XYZ file of C-alpha atoms in Angstrom:
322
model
C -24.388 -1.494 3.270
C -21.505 -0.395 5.212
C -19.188 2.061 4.059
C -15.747 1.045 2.267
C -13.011 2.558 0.189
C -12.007 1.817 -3.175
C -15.465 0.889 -4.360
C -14.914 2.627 -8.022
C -16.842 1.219 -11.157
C -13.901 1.054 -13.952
C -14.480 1.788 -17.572
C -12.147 2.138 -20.294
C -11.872 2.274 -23.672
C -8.609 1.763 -26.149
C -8.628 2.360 -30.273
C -7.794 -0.770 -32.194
C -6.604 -0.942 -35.916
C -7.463 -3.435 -38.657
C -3.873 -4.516 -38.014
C -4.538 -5.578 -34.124
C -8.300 -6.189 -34.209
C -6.935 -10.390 -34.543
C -4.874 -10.132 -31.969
C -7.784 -8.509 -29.901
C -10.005 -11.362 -30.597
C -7.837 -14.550 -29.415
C -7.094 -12.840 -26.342
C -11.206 -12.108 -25.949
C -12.592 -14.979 -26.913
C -9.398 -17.448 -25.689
C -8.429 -18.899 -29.308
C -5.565 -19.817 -28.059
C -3.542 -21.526 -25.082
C -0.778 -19.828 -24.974
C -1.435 -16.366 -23.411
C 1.340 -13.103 -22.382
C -0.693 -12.738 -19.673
C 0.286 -14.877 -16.840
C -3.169 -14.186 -14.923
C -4.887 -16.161 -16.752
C -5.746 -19.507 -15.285
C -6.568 -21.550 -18.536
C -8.398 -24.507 -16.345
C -10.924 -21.667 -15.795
C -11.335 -20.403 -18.984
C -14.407 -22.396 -19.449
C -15.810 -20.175 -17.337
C -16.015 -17.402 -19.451
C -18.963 -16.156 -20.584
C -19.320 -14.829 -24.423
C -22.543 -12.819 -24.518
C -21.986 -12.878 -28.402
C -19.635 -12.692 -30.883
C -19.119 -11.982 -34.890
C -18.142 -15.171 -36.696
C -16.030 -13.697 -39.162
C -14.848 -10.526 -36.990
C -12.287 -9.496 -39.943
C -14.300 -9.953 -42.811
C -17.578 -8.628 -41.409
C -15.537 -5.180 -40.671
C -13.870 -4.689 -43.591
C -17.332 -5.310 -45.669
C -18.628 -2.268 -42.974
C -15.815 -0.041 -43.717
C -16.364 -0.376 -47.428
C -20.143 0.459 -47.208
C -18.786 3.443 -45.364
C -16.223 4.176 -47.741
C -18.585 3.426 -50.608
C -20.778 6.245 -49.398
C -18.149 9.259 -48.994
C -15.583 10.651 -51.029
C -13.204 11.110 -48.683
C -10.483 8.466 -48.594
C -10.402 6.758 -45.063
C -6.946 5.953 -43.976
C -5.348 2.497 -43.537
C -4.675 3.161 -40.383
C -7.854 4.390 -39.194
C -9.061 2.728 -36.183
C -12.025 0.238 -37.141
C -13.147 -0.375 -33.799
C -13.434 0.470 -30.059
C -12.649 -1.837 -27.335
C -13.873 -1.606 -23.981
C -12.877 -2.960 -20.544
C -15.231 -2.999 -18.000
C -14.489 -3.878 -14.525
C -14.662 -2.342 -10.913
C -11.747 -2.366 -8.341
C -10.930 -5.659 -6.702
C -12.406 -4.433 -3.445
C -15.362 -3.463 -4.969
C -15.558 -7.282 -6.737
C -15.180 -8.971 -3.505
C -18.038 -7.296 -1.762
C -20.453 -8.253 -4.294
C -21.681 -11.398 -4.706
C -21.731 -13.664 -7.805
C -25.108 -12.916 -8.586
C -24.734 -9.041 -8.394
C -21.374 -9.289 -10.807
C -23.152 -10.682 -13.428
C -26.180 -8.212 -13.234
C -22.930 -5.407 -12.784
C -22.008 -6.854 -16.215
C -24.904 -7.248 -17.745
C -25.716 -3.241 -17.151
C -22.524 -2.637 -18.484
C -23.373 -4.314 -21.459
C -26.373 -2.409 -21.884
C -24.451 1.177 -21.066
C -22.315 0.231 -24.177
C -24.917 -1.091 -27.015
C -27.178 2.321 -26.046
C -24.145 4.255 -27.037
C -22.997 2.525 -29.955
C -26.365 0.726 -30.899
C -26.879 -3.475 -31.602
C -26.203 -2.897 -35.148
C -22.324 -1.644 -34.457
C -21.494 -4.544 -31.528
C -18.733 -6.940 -32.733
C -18.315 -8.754 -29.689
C -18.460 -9.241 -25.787
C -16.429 -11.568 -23.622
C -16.903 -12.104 -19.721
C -13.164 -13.332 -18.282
C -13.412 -15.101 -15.071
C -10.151 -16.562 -15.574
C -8.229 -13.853 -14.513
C -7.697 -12.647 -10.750
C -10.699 -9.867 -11.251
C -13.784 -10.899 -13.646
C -13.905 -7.754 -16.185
C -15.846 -7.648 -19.829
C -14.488 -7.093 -22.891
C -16.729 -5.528 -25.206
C -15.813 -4.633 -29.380
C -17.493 -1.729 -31.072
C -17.928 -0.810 -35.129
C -16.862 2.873 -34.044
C -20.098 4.173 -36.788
C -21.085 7.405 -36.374
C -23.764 9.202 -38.847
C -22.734 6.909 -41.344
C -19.086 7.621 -40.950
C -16.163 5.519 -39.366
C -15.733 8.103 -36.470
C -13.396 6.715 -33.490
C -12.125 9.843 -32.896
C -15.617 12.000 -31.698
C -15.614 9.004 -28.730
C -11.929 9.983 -27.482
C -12.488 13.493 -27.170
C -11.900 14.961 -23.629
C -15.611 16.151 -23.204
C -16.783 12.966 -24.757
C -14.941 10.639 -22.289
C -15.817 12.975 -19.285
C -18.995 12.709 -19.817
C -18.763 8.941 -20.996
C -17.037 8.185 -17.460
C -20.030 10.931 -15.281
C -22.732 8.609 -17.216
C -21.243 4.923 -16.612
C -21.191 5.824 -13.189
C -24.818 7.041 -12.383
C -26.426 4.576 -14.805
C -24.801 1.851 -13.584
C -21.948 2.251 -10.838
C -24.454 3.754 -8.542
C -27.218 0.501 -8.362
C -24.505 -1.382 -7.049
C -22.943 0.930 -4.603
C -20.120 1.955 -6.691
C -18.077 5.678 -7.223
C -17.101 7.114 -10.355
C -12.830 7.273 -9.981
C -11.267 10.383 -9.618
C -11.652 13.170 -11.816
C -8.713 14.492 -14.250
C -9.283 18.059 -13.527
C -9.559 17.306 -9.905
C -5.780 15.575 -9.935
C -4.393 18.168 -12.005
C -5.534 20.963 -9.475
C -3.464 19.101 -6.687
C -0.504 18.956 -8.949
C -0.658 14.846 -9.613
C -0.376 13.089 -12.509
C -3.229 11.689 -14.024
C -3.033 7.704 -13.883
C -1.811 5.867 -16.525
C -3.014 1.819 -17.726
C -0.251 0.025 -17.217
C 0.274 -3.359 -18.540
C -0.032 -6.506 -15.816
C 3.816 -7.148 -16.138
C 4.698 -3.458 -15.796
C 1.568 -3.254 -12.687
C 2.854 -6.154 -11.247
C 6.933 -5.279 -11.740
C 5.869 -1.824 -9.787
C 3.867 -3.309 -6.784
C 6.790 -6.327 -6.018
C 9.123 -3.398 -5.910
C 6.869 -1.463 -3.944
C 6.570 -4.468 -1.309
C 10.292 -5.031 -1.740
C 11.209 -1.450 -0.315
C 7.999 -1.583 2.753
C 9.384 -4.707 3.682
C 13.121 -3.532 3.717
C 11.963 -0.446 5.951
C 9.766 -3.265 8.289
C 12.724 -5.101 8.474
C 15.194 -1.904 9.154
C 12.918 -0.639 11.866
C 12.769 -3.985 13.534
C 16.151 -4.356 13.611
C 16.463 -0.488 15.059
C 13.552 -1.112 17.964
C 15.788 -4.590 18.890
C 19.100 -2.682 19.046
C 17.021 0.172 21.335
C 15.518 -3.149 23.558
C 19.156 -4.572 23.927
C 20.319 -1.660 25.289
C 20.599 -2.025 29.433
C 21.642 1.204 31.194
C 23.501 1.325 34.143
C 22.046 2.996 37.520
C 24.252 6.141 38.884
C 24.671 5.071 42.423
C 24.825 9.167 43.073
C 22.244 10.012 40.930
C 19.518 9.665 39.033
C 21.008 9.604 35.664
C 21.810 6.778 33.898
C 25.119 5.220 31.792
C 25.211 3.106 28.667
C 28.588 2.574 26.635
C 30.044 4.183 23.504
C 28.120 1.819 20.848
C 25.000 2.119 22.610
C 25.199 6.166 22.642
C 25.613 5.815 18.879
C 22.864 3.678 18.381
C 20.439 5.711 20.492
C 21.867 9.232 18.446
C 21.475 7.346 14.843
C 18.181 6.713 15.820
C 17.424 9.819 16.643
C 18.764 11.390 14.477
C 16.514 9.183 11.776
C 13.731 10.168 13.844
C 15.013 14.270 13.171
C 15.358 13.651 9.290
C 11.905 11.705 9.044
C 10.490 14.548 10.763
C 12.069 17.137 8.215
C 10.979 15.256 5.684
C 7.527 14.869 6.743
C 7.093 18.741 7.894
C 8.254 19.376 4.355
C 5.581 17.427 2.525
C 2.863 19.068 5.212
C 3.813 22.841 3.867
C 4.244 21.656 0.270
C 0.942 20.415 0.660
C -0.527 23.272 2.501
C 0.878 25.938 0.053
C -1.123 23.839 -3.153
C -4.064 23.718 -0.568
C -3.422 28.056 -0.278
C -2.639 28.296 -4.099
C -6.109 26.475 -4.977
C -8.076 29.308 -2.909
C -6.403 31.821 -4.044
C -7.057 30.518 -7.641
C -11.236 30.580 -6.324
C -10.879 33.996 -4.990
C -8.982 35.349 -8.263
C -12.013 33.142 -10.050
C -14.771 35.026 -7.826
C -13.468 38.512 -8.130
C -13.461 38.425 -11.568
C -16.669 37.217 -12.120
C -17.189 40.139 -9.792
C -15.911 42.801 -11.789
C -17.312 40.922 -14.955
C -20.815 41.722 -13.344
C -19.762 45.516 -12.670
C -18.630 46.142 -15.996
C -21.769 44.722 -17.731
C -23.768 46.727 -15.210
C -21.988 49.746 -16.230
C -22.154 48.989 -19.651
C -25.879 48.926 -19.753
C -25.872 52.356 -18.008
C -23.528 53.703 -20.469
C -25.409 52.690 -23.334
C -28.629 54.069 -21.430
C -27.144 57.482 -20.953
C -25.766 57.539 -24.330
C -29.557 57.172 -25.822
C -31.273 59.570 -23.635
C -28.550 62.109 -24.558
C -29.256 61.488 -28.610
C -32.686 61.872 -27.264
C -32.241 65.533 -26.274
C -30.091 66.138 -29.088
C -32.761 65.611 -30.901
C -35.234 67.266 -29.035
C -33.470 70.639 -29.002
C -32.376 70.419 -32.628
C -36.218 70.468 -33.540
C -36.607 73.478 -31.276
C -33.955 75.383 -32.661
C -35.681 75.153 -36.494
C-alpha cells in the first residue's frame, strides 16, 4: 500500500443530557427533513445504515436511570449526562483510499471497539450516515458504570488517552490508519490543541482561508505580469541597462516584498528553532535529574549502611566495657 498523509482513524466522543438526547436522535436516525446541516443530501439518506436502535430511546433511559437511582442514595442530578455519543470516522483522505467494502468492515470494527467498552446491555443506538460528504457512525451509549450513571470516569484525560492509543491499534491499524496527533505532543511545540468545530463554523474558516490564498495567487500574478511587461533599454556604451521611473518602482516594491517575506520567514525559522532548543534542554534538565535522583538514592543506601554498622560497634564496645 503506498504511503500517504492524512490517513488518521477519528474517534470522538461528546456528553449528552436528558434535555438533548431527542435532538440527538432525529439527527441520527433522520426523523426529520429538515436538517441545520447543509451536508446532508436527503435523496441519500436511504442509504444509511442503522445497525440498531432503541424504540423508545427516552423512555427506555429514564426507566435505566431510575434502576440506578433506585439502588443508591445519592441523588443524581438533573443535569447529569445520561448518555455518551460517539462519532466515528477517519479523514477524508483516508475514506477515499478505501474501498466500499473496507468502510463498512472500518465501521463495523468500530462498532465492536465501542460495545466491548460499554457492553450490549448499555448500547442505545448506532447510525451509519452516507448522506453526508464523509460516511462516519454515530453510536449512543447508557454511560453505566458498576452500577452507577458514570459519564464522567470516560472523559477523564487518562481515560480518553488511552481510549484514543486503543481505537487506533485495535482498529485504525488493520486498515492502514494513524492514531492523530497527541495532546502532549502539540503542547510541547507550543500549539493549541484542536478544537471540533461545527460544519458552518469549519466551513466559514476554510472559504476564508481560500479567499485570502487566492487573493495572494492573484496579487503575485499580477506582480510576475508587471515584472514581464517591463522592456529595458540597451546602453549603446555599456552593458547596463535603462527602464523608466514606474518601472524602477515596480521592480523596488517587489523587492522589497521579496526583503519583508524573507524577514518574516527567517523569523518563524528561529522562533521555531529556539522551541526546537527549549525542548532539549527540557530532556537534558529531565535526564540530569533523574541523574542525581539515582546518586542520592545510592548515597542514601550507603548512609543508612554506615549508620548500622556504626550502632553495630556501639554495641559491641558497650558490652566490652561491662
Amino acid at each position: 500500500m503506498p504511503e500517504a498523509e492524512n490517513q488518521y482513524c477519528i474517534i470522538r466522543m461528546r456528553k449528552v443530557k436528558m434535555t438533548a438526547l431527542k435532538a440527538s436522535q432525529i439527527h441520527n436516525e433522520r426523523l426529520t427533513d429538515r436538517h441545520s446541516n447543509p451536508d446532508i443530501d436527503i435523496d441519500r439518506s436511504d442509504q444509511n445504515v442503522v445497525f440498531f436502535k432503541t424504540g423508545n430511546l427516552l423512555e427506555n433511559v429514564r426507566e435505566r436511570v431510575a434502576d440506578i437511582q433506585a439502588g443508591q442514595k445519592r441523588k443524581i442530578r438533573r443535569d447529569a449526562p445520561v448518555a455518551i455519543e460517539y462519532m466515528i470516522t477517519a479523514s477524508p483522505e483516508a475514506m477515499a483510499r478505501l474501498s466500499k467494502q473496507e468502510q463498512e468492515q472500518y465501521f463495523v470494527e468500530s462498532l465492536n471497539f465501542v460495545e466491548a467498552r460499554h457492553g450490549t446491555r448499555n448500547r442505545l443506538s448506532a447510525v451509519l450516515h452516507l448522506d453526508e460528504t464523509t460516511p462516519h457512525l454515530h453510536v449512543l451509549v447508557f454511560p453505566e458504570r458498576e452500577g452507577k450513571l458514570d459519564a464522567k470516569s470516560f472523559f477523564k484525560l487518562p481515560a480518553l488517552t488511552a481510549m484514543q492509543d486503543e481505537f487506533a491499534v485495535k482498529v485504525g491499524r488493520q486498515f492502514g490508519l494513524e492514531r492523530g496527533v497527541r495532546l502532549t505532543e502539540l503542547l510541547e511545540k507550543g500549539e493549541k490543541p484542536h478544537r471540533h468545530q461545527s460544519v458552518a463554523v469549519y466551513k466559514a474558516k476554510k472559504l476564508k482561508e481560500t479567499e485570502q490564498a487566492l487573493s495572494r495567487l492573484e496579487q503575485t500574478t499580477e506582480d510576475l505580469a508587471a515584472i514581464e511587461a517591463i522592456q529595458p533599454q540597451k546602453n549603446l556604451f555599456s552593458s547596463r541597462v535603462s527602464v523608466t521611473q514606474d518601472e524602477f518602482e515596480t521592480l523596488s516594491s517587489q523587492a522589497k516584498a521579496y526583503a519583508a517575506t524573507k524577514e518574516i520567514l527567517q523569523k518563524r525559522s528561529k522562533t521555531l528553532l529556539e522551541r526546537e532548543r527549549s525542548v532539549e534542554s527540557r530532556e537534558t534538565l529531565t535526564d540530569k535529574n533523574e541523574c542525581l535522583t539515582r546518586q542520592n538514592k545510592a548515597l542514601a543506601e550507603e548512609n543508612s549502611r554506615l549508620r548500622g554498622a556504626l550502632s553495630t560497634e556501639r554495641s559491641k564496645n558497650s558490652i566490652l566495657l561491662t
